[in-house]
mmCIF file of C-alpha atoms in Angstrom:
data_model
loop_
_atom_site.group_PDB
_atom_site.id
_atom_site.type_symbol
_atom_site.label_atom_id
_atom_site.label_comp_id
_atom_site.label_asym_id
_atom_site.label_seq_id
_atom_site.Cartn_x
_atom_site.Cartn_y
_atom_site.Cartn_z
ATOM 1 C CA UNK A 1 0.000 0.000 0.000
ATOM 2 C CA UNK A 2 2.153 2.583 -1.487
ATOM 3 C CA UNK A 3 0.135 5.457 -0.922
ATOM 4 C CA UNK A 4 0.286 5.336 2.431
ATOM 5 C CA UNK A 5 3.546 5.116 5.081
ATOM 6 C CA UNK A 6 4.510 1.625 6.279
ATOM 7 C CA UNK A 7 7.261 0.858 8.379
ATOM 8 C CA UNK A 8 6.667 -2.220 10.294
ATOM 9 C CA UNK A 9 5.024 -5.974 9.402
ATOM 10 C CA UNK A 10 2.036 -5.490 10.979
ATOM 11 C CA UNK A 11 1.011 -2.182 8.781
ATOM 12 C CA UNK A 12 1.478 -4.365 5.918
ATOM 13 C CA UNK A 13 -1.114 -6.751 6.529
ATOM 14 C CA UNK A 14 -3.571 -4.349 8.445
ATOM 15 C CA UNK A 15 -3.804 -2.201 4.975
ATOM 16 C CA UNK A 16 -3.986 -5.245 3.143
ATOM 17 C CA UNK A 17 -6.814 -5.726 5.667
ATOM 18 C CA UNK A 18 -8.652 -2.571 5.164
ATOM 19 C CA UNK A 19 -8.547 -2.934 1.411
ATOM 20 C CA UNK A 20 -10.262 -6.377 1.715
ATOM 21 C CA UNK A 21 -12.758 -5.014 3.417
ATOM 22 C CA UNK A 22 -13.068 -2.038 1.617
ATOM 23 C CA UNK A 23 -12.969 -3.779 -1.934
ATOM 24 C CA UNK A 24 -15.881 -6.108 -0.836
ATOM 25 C CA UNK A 25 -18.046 -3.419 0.754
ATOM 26 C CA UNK A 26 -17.818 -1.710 -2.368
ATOM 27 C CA UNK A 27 -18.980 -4.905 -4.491
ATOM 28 C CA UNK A 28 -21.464 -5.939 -2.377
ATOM 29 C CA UNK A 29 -22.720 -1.714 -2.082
ATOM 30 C CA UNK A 30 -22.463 -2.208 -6.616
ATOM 31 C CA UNK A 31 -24.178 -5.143 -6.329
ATOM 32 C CA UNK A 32 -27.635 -3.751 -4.453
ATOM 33 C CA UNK A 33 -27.741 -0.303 -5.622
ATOM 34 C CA UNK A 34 -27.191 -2.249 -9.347
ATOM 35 C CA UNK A 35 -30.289 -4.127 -8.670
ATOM 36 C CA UNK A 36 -32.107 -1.650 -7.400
ATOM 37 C CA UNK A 37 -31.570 0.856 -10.767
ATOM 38 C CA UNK A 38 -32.025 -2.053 -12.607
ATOM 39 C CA UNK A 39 -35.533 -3.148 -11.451
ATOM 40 C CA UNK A 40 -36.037 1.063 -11.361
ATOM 41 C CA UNK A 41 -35.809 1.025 -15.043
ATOM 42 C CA UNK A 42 -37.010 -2.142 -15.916
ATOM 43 C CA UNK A 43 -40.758 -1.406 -13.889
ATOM 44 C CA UNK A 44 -40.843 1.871 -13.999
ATOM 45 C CA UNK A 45 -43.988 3.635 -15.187
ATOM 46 C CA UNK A 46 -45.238 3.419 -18.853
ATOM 47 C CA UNK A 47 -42.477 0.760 -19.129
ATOM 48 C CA UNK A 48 -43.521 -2.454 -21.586
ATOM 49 C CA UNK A 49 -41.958 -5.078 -19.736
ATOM 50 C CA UNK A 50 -43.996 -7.989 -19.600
ATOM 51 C CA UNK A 51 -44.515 -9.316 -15.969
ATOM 52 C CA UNK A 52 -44.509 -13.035 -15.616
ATOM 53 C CA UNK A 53 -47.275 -13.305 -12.479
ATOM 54 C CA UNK A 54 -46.836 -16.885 -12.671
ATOM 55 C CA UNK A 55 -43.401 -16.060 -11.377
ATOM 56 C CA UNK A 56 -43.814 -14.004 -9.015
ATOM 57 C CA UNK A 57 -46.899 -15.962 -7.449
ATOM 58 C CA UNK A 58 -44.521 -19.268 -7.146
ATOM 59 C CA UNK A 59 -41.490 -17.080 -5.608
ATOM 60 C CA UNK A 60 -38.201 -19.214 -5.360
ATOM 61 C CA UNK A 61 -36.459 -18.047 -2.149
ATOM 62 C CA UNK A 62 -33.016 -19.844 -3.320
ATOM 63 C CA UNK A 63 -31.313 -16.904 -4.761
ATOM 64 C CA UNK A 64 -31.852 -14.330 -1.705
ATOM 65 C CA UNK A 65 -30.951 -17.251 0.671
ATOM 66 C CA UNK A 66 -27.723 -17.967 -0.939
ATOM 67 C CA UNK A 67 -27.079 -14.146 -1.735
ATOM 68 C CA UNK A 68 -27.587 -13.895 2.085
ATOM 69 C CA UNK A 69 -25.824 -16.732 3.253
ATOM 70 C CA UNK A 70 -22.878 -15.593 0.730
ATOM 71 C CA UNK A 71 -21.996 -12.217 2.642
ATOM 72 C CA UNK A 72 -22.161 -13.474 5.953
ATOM 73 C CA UNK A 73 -19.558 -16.145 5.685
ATOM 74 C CA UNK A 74 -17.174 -13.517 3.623
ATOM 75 C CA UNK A 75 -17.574 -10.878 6.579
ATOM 76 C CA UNK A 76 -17.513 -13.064 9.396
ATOM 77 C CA UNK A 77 -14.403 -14.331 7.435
ATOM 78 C CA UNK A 78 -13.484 -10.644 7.849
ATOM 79 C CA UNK A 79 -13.772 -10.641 11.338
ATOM 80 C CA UNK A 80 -12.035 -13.599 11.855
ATOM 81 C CA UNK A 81 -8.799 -12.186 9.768
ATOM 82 C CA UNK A 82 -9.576 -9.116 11.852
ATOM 83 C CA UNK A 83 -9.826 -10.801 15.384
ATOM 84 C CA UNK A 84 -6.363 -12.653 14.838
ATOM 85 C CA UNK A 85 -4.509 -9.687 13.528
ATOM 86 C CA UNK A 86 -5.716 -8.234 17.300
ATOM 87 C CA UNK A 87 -4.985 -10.602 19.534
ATOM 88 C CA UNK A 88 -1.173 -11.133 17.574
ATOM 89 C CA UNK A 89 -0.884 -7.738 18.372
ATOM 90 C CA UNK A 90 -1.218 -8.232 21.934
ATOM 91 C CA UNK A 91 1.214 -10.925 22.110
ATOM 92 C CA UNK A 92 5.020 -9.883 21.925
ATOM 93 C CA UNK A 93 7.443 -12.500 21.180
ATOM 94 C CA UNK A 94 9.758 -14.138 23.712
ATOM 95 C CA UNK A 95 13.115 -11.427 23.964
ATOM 96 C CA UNK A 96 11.162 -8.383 22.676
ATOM 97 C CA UNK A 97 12.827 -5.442 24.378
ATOM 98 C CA UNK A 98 10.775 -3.756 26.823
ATOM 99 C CA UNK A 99 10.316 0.291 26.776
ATOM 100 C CA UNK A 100 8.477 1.529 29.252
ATOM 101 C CA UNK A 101 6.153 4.820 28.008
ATOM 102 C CA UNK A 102 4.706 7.297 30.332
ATOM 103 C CA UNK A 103 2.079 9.946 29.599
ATOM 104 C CA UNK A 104 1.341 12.889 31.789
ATOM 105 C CA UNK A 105 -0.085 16.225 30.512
ATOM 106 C CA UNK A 106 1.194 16.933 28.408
ATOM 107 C CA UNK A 107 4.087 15.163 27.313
ATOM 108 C CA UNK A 108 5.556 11.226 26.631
ATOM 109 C CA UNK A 109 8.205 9.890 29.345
ATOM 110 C CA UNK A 110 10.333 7.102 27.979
ATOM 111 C CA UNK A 111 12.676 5.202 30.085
ATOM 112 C CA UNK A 112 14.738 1.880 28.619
ATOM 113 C CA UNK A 113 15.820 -1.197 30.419
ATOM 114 C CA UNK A 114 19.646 0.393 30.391
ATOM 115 C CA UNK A 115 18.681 3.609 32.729
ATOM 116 C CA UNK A 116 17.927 5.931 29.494
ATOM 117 C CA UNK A 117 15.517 8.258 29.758
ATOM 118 C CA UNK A 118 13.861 11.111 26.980
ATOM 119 C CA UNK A 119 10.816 13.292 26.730
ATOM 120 C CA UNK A 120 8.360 13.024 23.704
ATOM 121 C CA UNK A 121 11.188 10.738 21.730
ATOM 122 C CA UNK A 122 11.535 6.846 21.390
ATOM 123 C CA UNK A 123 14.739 5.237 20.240
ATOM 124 C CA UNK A 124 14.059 1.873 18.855
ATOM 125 C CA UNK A 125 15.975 -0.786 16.916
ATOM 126 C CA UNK A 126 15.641 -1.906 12.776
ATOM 127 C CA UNK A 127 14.636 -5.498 12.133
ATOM 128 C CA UNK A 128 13.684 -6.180 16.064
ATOM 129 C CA UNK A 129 11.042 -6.974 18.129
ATOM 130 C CA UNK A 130 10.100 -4.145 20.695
ATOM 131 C CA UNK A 131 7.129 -4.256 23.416
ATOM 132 C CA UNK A 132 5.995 -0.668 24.791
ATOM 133 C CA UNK A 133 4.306 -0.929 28.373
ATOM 134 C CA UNK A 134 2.492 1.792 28.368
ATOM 135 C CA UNK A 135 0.641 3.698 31.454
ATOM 136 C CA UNK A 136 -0.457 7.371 32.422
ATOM 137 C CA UNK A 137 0.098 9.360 35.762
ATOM 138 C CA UNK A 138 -2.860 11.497 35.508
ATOM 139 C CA UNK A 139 -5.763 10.804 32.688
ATOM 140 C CA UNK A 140 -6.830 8.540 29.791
ATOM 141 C CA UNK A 141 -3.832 9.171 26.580
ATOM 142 C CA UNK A 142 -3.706 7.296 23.725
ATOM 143 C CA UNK A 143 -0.458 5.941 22.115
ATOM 144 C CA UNK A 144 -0.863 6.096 18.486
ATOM 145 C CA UNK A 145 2.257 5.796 16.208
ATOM 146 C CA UNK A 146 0.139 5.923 12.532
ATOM 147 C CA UNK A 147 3.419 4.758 10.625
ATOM 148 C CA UNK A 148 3.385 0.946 12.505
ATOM 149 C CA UNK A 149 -0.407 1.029 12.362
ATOM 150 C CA UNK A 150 -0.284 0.764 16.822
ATOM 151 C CA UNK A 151 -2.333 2.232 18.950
ATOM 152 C CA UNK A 152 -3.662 1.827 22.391
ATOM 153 C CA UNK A 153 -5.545 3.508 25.049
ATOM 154 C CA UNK A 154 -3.177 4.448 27.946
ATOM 155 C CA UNK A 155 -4.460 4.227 31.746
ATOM 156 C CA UNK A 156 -4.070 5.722 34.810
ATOM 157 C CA UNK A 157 -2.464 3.383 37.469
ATOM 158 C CA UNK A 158 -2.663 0.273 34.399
ATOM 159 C CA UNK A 159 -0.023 -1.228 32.134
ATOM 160 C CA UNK A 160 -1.106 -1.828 28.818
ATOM 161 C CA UNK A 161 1.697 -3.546 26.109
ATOM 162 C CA UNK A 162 2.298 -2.884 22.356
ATOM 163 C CA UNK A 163 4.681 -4.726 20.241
ATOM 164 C CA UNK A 164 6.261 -3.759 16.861
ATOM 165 C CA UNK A 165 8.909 -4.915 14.582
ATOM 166 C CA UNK A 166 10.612 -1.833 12.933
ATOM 167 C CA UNK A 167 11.067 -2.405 9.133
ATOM 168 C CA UNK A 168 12.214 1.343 8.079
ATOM 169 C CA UNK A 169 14.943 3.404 8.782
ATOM 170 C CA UNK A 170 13.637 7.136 9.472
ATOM 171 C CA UNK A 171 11.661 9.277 11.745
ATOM 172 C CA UNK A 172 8.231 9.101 12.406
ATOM 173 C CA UNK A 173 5.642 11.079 14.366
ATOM 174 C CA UNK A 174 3.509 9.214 17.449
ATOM 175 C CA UNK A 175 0.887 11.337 19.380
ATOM 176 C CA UNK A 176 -1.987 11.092 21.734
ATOM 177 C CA UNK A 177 -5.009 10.984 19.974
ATOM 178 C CA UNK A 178 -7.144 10.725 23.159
ATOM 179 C CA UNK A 179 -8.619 14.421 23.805
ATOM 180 C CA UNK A 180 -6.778 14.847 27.532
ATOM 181 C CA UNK A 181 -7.145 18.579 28.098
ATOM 182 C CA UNK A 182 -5.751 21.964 26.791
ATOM 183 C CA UNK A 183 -2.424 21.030 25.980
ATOM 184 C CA UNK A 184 -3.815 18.149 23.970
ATOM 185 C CA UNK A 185 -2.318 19.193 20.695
ATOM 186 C CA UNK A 186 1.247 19.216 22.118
ATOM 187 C CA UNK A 187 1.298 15.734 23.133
ATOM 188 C CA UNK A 188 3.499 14.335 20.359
ATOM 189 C CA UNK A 189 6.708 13.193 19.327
ATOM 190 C CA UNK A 190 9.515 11.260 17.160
ATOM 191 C CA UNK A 191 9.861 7.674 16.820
ATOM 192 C CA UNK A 192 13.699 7.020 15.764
ATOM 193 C CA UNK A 193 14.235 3.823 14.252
ATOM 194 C CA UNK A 194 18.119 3.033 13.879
ATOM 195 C CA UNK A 195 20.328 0.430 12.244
ATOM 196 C CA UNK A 196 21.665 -2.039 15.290
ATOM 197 C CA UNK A 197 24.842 -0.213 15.083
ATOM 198 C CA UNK A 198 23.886 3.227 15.380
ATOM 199 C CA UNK A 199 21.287 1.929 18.063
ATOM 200 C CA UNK A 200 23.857 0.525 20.205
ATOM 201 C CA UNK A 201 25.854 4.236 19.492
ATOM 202 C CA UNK A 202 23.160 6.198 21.009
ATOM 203 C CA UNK A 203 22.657 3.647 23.865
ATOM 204 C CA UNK A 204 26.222 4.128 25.115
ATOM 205 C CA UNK A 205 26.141 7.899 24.868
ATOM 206 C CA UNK A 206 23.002 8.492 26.154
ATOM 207 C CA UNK A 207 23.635 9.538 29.965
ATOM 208 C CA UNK A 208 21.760 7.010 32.061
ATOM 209 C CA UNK A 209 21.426 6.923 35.604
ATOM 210 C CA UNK A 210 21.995 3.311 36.481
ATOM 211 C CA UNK A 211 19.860 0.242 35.105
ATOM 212 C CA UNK A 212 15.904 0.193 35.830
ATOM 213 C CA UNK A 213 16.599 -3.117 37.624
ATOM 214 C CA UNK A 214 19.388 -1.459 39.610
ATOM 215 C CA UNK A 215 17.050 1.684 40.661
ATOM 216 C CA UNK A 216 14.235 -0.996 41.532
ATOM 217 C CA UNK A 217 16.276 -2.806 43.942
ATOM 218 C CA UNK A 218 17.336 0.075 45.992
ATOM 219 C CA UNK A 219 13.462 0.773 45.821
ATOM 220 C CA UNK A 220 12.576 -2.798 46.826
ATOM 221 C CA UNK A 221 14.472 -2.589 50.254
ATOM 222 C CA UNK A 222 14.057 1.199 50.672
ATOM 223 C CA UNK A 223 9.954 0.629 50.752
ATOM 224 C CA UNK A 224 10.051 -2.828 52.942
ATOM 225 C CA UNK A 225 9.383 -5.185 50.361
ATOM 226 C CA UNK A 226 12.519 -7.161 51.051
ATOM 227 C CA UNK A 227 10.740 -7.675 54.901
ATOM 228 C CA UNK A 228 8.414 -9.522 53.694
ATOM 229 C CA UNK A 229 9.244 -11.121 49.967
ATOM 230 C CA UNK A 230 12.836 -12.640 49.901
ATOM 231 C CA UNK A 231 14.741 -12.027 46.779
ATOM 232 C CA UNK A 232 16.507 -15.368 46.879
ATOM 233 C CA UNK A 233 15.062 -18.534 46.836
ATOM 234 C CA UNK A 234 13.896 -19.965 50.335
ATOM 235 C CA UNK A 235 15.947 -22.414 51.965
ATOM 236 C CA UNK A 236 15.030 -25.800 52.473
ATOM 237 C CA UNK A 237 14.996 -25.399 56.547
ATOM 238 C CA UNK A 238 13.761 -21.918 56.453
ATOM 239 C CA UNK A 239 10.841 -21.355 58.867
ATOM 240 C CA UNK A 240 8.608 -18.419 57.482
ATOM 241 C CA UNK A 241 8.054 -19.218 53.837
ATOM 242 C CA UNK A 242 4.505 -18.738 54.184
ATOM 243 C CA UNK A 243 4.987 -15.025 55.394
ATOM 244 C CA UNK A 244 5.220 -14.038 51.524
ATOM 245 C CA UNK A 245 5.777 -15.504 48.182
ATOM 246 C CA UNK A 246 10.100 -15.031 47.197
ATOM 247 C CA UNK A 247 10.483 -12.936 43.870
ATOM 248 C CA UNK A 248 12.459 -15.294 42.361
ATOM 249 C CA UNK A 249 11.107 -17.128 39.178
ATOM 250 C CA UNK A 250 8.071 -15.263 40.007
ATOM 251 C CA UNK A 251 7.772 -13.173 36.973
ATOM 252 C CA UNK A 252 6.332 -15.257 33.904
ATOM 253 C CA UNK A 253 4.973 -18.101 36.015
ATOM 254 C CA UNK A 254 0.961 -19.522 36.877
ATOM 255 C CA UNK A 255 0.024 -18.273 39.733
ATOM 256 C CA UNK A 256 -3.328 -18.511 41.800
ATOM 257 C CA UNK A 257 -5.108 -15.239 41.355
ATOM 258 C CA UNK A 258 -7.406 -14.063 44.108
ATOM 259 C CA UNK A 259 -10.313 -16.378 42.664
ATOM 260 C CA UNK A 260 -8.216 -19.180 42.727
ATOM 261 C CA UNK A 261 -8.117 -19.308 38.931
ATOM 262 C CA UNK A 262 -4.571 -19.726 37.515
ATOM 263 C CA UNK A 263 -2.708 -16.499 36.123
ATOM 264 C CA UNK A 264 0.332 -15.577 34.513
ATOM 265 C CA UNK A 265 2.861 -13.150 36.440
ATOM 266 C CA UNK A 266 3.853 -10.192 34.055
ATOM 267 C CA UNK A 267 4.879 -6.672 34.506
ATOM 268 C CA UNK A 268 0.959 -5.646 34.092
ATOM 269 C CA UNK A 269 0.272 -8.456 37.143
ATOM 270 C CA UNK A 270 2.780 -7.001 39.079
ATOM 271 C CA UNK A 271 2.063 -3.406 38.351
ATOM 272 C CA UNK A 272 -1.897 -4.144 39.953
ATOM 273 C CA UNK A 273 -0.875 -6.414 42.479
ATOM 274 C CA UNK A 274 1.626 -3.284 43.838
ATOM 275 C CA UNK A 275 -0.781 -1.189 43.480
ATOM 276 C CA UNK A 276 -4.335 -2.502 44.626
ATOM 277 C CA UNK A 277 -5.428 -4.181 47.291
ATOM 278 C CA UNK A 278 -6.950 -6.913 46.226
ATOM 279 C CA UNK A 279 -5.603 -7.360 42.484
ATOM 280 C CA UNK A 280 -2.618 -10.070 41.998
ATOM 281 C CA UNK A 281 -3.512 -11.576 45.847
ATOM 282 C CA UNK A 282 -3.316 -15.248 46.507
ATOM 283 C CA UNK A 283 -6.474 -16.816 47.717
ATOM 284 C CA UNK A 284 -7.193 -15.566 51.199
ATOM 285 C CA UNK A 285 -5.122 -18.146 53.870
ATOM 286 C CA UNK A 286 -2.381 -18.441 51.111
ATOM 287 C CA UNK A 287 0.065 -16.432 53.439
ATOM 288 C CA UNK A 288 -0.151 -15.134 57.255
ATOM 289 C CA UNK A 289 0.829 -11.913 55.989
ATOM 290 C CA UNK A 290 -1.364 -9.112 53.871
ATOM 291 C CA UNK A 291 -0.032 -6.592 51.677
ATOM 292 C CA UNK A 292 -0.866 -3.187 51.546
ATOM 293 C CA UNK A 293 -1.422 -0.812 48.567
ATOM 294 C CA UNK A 294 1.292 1.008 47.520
ATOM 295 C CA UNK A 295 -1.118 3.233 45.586
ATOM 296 C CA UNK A 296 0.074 7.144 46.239
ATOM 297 C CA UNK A 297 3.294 5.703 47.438
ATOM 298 C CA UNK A 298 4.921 4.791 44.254
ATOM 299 C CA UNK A 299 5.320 6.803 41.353
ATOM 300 C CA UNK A 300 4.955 5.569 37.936
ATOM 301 C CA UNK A 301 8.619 5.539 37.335
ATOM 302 C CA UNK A 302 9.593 3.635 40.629
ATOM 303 C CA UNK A 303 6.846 1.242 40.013
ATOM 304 C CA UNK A 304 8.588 0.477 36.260
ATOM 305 C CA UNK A 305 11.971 -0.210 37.929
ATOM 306 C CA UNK A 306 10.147 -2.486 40.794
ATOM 307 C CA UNK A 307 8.939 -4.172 38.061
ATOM 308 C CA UNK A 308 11.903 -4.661 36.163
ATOM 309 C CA UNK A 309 14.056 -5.508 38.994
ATOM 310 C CA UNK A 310 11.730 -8.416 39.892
ATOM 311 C CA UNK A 311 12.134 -9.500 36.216
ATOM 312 C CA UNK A 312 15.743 -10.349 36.716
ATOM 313 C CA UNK A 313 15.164 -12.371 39.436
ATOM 314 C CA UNK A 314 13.590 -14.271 36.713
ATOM 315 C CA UNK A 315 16.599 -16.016 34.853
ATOM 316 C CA UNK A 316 14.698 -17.947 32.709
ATOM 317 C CA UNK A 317 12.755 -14.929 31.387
ATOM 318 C CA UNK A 318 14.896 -12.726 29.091
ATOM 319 C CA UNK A 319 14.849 -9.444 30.141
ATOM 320 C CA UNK A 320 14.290 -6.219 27.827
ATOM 321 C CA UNK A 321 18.123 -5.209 28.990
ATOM 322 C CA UNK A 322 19.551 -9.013 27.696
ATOM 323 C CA UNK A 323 16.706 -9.434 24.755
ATOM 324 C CA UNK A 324 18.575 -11.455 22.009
ATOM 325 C CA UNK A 325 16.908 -10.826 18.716
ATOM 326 C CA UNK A 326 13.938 -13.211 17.486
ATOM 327 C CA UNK A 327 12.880 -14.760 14.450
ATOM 328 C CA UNK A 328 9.725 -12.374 13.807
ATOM 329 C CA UNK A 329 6.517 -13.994 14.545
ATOM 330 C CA UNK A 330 4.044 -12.029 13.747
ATOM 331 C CA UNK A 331 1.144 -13.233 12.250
ATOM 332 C CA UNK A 332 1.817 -16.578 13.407
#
């Protein structure tokens, strides 16, 4: 779809998407208002077209049922192609590097893995996977980046994830196409997408001030957590490993949620289960201890290097710092 900007996979098959649908709206739109002109000119008044009563007395229903029964399996084909193409979206691939993006009136906070940070830009990588975990410190955004064909409603005290594979060199705009107040119209930026080289370039000039994961452990005992959660594993004649769960291999595995149904531990999980009271709890009994909202306490920014400090107590999950590249998988 030459006519209009593509720089990543996905954009590709979302146009290719939109002009399915497009093209068969039209035909099916030809098709009625062709019958309808048609049957105007044929019966209209004076005209000398015979009319076969016999016909129209012994009506055969076949046509309109298959005309019918034609469109709704091609659309609900449609909204099949469409309904996968969402929930791929939603799913980044194991290694993707994680960016964490912040909005607050009226402006976009991006911090990476390495201890990076930038206003209203976002650095990213050619030819790699990247997931965005996105959340807002004050009201409803929305990250839109029109070039990659993403965009997502951004919450106040939620993560919600993007992924994209970068297939274009340049600079592209992103803004906040949610209405969020008077300085709505200034909440844009630039989306840089370098060659690995010159990636890895502006990584190691970039000032940074010490890793996410190093910031969140200083938070971690600074706050209490360590009183409570251990960030080793327990040992095997400890006596109070039902005071609190131990962080390690906690993020990415099934855990009980609250309703005893079994969840997976991300940085969304985490993020609520910081946060509120109830979400992220283990049935009630689970432990003798009860954890208390952090909400108020925690800023979005110490909550994202919590977060990613309890990802690399994780070994087995790559974090966004150590992501090795990956096949793309989109559309798998």
């Amino acid at each position: 779809m030459s006519w209009l900007p593509e720089a990543s996979s996905h954009a590709v098959r979302v146009d290719v998407l939109l002009a399915g649908l497009l093209l068969i709206s039209l035909a099916v739109l030809g098709l009625v208002f062709g019958l309808m002109f048609l049957n105007i000119i044929r019966f209209r008044v004076g005209s000398r077209m015979p009319v076969a009563h016999e016909v129209a007395a012994h009506k055969s229903w076949r046509l309109e049922i298959g005309w019918t029964t034609a469109t709704l399996v091609i659309f609900f084909a449609l909204f099949i192609w469409a309904a996968r193409l969402y929930v791929v979206g939603f799913q980044p691939p194991t290694g993707a590097i994680q960016i964490y993006v912040t909005g607050k009136q009226w402006m976009w906070k991006v911090q990476y893995p390495g201890g990076q940070r930038e206003i209203n830009a976002l650095h990213v990588p050619l030819g790699r996977a990247v997931q965005l975990l996105l959340t807002s410190e004050d009201v409803i955004h929305d990250f839109s980046i029109p070039v990659l064909r993403i965009k997502h409603d951004v919450l106040p005290g939620r993560y919600q994830s993007l992924w994209f594979i970068a297939t274009r060199t340049g600079s592209f705009r992103f803004y906040c196409t949610q209405f969020c107040g008077i300085g709505h119209s200034r909440m844009t930026g630039t989306l840089e997408v370098l060659n690995s080289t010159d990636y890895a370039d502006w990584l190691d000039h970039t000032p940074a001030s010490g890793s996410l994961a190093t910031t969140g452990e200083a938070l971690f005992i600074r706050n209490g957590c360590s009183g409570c959660h251990v960030s080793g594993r327990y040992a095997p004649d400890a006596q109070e490993t039902a005071r609190a769960p131990s962080m390690v291999g906690l993020y990415g595995a099934v855990v009980p949620g609250p309703d005893g149904r079994p969840v997976r531990v991300d940085g969304a999980f985490l993020h609520d289960a910081i946060l509120h009271a109830r979400a992220g709890r283990a049935p009630a009994g689970t432990y003798t201890t009860e954890m208390p909202s952090f909400r108020g306490v925690l800023g979005e920014d110490e909550l994202t290097a919590l977060v990613a400090y309890i990802q690399t107590l994780s070994p087995s999950v790559p974090s966004g710092a150590q992501a090795v590249a990956q096949t793309p998988r989109e559309g798998k």
